[in-house]
Coordinates of C-alpha atoms and ligand atoms in Angstrom, one line a residue:
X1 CA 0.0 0.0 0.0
X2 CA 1.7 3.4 -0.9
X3 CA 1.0 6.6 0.6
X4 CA -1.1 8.6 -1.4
X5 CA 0.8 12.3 -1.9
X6 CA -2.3 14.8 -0.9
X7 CA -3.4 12.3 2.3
X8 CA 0.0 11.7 3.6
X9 CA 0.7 15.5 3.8
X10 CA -2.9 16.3 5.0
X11 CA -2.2 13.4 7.6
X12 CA 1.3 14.0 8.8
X13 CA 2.7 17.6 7.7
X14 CA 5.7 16.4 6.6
X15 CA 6.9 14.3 9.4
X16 CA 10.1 12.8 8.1
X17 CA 9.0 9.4 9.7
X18 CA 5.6 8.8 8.9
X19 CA 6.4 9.1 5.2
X20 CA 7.4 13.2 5.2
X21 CA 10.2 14.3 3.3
X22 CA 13.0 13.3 5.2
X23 CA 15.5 14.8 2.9
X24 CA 14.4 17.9 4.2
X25 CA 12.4 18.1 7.4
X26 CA 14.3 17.1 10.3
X27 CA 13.7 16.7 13.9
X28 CA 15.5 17.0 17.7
X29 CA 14.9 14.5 20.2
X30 CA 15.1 15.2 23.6
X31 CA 17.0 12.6 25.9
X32 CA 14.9 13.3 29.2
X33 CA 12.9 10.2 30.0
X34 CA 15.4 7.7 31.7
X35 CA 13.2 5.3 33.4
X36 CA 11.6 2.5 32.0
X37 CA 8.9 0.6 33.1
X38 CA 9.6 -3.2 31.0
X39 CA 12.2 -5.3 29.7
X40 CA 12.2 -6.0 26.4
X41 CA 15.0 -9.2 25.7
X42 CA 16.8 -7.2 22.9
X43 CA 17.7 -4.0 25.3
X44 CA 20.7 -4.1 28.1
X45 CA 19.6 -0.2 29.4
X46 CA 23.2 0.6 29.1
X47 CA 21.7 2.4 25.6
X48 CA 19.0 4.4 24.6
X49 CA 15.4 2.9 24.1
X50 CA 15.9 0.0 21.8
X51 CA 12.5 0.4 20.4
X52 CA 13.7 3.7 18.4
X53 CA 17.4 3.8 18.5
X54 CA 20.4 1.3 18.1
X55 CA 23.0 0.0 20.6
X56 CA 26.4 1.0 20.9
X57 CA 25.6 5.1 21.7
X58 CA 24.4 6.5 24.4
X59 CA 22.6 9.7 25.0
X60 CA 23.6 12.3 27.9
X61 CA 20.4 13.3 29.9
X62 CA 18.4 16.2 29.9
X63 CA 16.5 17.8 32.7
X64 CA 13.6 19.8 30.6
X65 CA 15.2 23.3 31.2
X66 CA 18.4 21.8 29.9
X67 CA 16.1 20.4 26.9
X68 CA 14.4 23.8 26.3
X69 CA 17.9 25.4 26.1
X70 CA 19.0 22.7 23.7
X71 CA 15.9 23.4 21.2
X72 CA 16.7 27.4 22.0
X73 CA 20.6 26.7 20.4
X74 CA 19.5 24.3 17.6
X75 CA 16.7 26.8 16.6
X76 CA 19.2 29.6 16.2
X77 CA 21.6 27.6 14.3
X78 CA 21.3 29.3 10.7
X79 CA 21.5 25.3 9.1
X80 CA 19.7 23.3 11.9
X81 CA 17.0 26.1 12.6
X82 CA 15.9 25.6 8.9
X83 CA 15.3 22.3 8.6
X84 CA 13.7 21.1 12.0
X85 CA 10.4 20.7 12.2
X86 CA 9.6 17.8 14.7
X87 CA 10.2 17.8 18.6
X88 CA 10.6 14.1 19.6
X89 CA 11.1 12.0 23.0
X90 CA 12.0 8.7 22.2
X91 CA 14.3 7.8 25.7
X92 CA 16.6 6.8 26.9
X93 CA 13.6 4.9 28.5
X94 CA 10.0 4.9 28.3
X95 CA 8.7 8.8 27.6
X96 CA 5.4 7.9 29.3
X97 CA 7.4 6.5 32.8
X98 CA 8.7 10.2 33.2
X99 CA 6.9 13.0 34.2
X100 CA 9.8 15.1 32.7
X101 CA 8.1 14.0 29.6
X102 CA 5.1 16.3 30.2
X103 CA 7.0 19.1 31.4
X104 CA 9.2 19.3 28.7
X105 CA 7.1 19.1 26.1
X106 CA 5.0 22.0 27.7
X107 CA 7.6 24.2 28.1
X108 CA 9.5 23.8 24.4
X109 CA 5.8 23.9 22.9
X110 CA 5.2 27.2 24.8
X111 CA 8.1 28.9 23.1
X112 CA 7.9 27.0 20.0
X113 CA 4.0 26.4 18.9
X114 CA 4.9 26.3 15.4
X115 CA 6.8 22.8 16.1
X116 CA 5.2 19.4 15.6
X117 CA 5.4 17.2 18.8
X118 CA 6.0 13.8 18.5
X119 CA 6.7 11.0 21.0
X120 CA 8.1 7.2 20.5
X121 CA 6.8 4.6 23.6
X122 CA 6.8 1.3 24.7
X123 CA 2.5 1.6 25.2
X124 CA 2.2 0.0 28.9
X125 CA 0.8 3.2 30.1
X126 CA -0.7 4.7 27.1
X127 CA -4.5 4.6 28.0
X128 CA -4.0 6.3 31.4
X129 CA -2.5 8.9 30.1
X130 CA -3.6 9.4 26.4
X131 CA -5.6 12.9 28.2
X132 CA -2.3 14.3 29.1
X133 CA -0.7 13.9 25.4
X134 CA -3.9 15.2 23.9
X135 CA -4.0 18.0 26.4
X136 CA -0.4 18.6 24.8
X137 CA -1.9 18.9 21.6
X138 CA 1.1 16.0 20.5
X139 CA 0.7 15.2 16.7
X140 CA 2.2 12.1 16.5
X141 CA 2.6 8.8 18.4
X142 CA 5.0 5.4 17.9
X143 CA 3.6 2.8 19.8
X144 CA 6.3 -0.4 19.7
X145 CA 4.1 -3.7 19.3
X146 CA 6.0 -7.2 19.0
X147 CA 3.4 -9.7 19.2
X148 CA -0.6 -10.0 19.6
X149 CA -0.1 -13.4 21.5
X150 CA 1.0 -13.3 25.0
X151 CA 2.9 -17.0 24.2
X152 CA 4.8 -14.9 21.4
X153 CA 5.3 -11.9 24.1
X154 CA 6.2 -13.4 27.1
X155 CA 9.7 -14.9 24.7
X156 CA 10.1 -11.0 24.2
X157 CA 9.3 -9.1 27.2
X158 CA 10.8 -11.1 30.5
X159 CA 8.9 -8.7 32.8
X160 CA 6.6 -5.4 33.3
X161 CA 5.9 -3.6 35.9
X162 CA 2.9 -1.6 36.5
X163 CA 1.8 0.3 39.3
X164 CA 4.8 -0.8 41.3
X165 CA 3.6 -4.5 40.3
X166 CA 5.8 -7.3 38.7
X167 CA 4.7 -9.4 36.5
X168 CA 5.6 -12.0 34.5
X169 CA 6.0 -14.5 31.5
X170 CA 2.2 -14.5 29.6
X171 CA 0.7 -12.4 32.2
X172 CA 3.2 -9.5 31.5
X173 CA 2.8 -10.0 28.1
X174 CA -0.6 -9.4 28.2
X175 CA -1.1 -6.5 30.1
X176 CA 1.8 -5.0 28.1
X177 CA -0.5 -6.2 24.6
X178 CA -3.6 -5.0 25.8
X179 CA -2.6 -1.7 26.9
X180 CA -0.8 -1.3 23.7
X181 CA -3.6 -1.9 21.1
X182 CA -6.0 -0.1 23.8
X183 CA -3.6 2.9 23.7
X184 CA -3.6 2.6 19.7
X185 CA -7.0 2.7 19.4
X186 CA -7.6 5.8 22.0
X187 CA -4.6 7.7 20.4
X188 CA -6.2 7.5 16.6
X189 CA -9.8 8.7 18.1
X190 CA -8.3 11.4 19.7
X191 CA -6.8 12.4 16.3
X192 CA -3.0 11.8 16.9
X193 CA -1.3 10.3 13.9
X194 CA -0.2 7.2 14.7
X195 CA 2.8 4.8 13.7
X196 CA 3.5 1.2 14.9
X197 CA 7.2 0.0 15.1
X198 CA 8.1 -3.7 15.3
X199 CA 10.7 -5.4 16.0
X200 CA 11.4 -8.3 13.5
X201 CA 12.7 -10.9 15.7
X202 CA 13.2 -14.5 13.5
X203 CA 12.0 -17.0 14.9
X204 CA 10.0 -15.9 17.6
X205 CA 7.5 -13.4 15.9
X206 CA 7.5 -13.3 12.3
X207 CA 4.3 -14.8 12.4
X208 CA 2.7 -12.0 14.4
X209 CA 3.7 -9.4 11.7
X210 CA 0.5 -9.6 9.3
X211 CA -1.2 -9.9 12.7
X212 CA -0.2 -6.8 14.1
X213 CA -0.8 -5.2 11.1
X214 CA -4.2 -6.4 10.7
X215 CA -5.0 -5.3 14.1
X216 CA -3.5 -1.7 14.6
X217 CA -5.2 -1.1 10.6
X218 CA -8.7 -1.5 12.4
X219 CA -7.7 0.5 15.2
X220 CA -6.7 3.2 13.3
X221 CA -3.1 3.5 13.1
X222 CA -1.7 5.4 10.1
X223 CA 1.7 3.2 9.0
X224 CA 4.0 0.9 10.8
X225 CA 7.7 0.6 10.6
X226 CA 9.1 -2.8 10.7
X227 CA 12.8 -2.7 12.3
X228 CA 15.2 -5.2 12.0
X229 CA 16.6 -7.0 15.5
X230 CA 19.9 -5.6 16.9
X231 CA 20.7 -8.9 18.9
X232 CA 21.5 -8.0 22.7
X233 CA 20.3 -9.3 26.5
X234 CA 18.3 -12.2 26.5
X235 CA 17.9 -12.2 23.2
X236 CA 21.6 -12.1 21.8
X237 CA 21.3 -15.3 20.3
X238 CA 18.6 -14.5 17.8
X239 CA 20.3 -13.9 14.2
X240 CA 18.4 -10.5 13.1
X241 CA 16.9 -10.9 9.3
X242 CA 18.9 -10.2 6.2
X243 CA 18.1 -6.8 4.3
X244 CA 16.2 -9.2 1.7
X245 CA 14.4 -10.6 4.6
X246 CA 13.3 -7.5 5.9
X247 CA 12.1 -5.9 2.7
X248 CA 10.3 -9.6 2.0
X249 CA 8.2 -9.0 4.8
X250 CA 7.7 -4.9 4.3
X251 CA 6.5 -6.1 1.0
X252 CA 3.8 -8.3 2.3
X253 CA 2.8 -6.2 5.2
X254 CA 1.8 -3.3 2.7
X255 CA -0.8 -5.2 1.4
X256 CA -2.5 -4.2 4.7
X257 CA -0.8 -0.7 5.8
X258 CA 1.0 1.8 4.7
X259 CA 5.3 1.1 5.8
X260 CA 7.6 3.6 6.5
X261 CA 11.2 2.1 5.1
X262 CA 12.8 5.3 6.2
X263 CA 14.2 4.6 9.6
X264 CA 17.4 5.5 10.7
X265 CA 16.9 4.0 14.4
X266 CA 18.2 7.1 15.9
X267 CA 19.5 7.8 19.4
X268 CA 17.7 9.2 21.9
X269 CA 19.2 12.7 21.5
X270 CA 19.8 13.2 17.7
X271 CA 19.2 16.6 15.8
X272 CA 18.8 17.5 12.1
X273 CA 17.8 14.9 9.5
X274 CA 17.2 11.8 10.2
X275 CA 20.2 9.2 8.7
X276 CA 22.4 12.8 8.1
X277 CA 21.6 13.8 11.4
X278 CA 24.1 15.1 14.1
X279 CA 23.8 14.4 18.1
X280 CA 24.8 18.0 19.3
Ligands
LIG1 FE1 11.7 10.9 16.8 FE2 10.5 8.6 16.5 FE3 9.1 10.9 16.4 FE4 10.7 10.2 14.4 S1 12.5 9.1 15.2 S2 10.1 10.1 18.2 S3 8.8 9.1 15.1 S4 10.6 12.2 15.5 FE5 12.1 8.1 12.9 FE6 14.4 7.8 14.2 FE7 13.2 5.7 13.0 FE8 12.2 6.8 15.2 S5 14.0 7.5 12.0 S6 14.1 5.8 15.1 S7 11.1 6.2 13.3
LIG2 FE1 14.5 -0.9 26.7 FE2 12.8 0.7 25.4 FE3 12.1 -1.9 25.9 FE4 12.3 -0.1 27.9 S1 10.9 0.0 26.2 S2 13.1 -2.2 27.9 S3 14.1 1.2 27.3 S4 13.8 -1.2 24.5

């Protein structure tokens, strides 16, 4: 399924990752959200948010004055200031498990209201909170969904924790499942744009793939991003697909929605374009 031209820019404004020109709109991300509330197997935590970013760098953090004076400097660069038009959180940890999250958004949004806001998470918590990222007037949402069975989750996620609560195995996995397609569905009603990333994982959940799809398509969701594994933690072992591989199963999963192949699997503090982009 392409992405019909007048839609996609009525629909995402150029965002260079929901199918935006990405050779010229660019975006900062803001490394203030260090907790997490999950364990994915593919993350150690000694990185950013494996969902959106790849091993191997590390972001400094931000307390959300520091991030607002860090949009301020990037926004008077005469280069940078140009291109930028996307305000992202995407880590180090989950956005949603930090109120720094909220604040920072509120206070870069009250100096820069011509921005497009835009947050990456792991979806555990999205349905309690959907009323604060609406009340933030966000535009756009990544929600990170590996599996529709809990049998398929519970060999991805080794624990959640929610509400100071451990759980885990299948009963993790489906609290963690639920909230996510819940949180889909309440995020597209309440007009955010929406993208799904998953993490192709071989042989543990490339059957859930068209699944996923099929699911997150009725609930609204506007393209997904299929990302290849970077092998780490429990789930080191796994060998992560070939580029063939991956574009095998893009190619299928457009059938049902729209697939952003653009992904750059930043770090939780880039700035400027995405793939050309610099970490300042
Ligand atoms: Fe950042 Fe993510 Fe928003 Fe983009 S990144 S929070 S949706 S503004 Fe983009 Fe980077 Fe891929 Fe993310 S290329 S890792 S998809
Ligand atoms: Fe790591 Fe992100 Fe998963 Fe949390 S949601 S465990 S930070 S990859």
């Amino acid at each position: 399924m392409t992405i019909a031209s007048c839609t996609k820019d009525r629909v995402t404004h150029g965002h260079p990752c929901f199918g935006g020109n990405r050779h010229q709109n660019g975006r900062i991300h803001l490394a203030v959200a260090p907790r997490c509330n999950i364990k994915c197997g593919y993350c150690d935590r000694k990185h950013d948010c494996a969902n959106e970013s790849r091993p191997g760098v590390t972001s400094r953090l931000l307390s959300p004055q520091e991030a607002l004076e860090h949009v301020r400097s990037i926004m008077a660069d005469d280069e940078l200031g140009k291109v930028i038009k996307v305000i992202g959180i995407a880590g180090p940890g989950d956005p949603l498990a930090n109120e720094e999250t909220f604040e920072t958004f509120r206070l870069v949004k009250s100096e820069f209201p011509e921005l497009l806001f835009c947050m990456s998470t792991n979806g555990l918590l999205l349905p309690e909170r959907i009323k604060d990222l609406t009340a933030l007037n966000l535009h756009s949402l990544t929600v990170t969904i590996n599996a529709v069975d809990p049998s398929v989750g519970a060999r991805i996620y080794p624990h959640v924790i929610h509400h100071g609560t451990h759980y885990r195995g299948e009963e993790g996995a489906a609290l963690l499942i639920g909230n996510q397609f819940e949180g889909v569905r309440l995020a597209a009603e309440h007009g955010l744009v929406v993208k799904v990333n998953t993490v192709l994982t071989p042989g543990i959940n490339d059957t859930q793939i068209p699944l996923i799809a099929d699911k997150v398509r009725e609930y609204g969701a506007f393209v997904m991003n299929i990302m290849p594994i970077i092998p780490q933690s429990e789930l080191s072992h796994v060998a992560p697909p070939s580029p063939e591989d991956l574009e095998t199963v893009r190619a299928a999963n457009e059938q049902i929605i729209n697939q952003f192949r653009g992904c750059r699997q930043c770090r939780a503090d880039a700035a400027g374009l995405v793939g050309g982009g610099c970490a300042l």
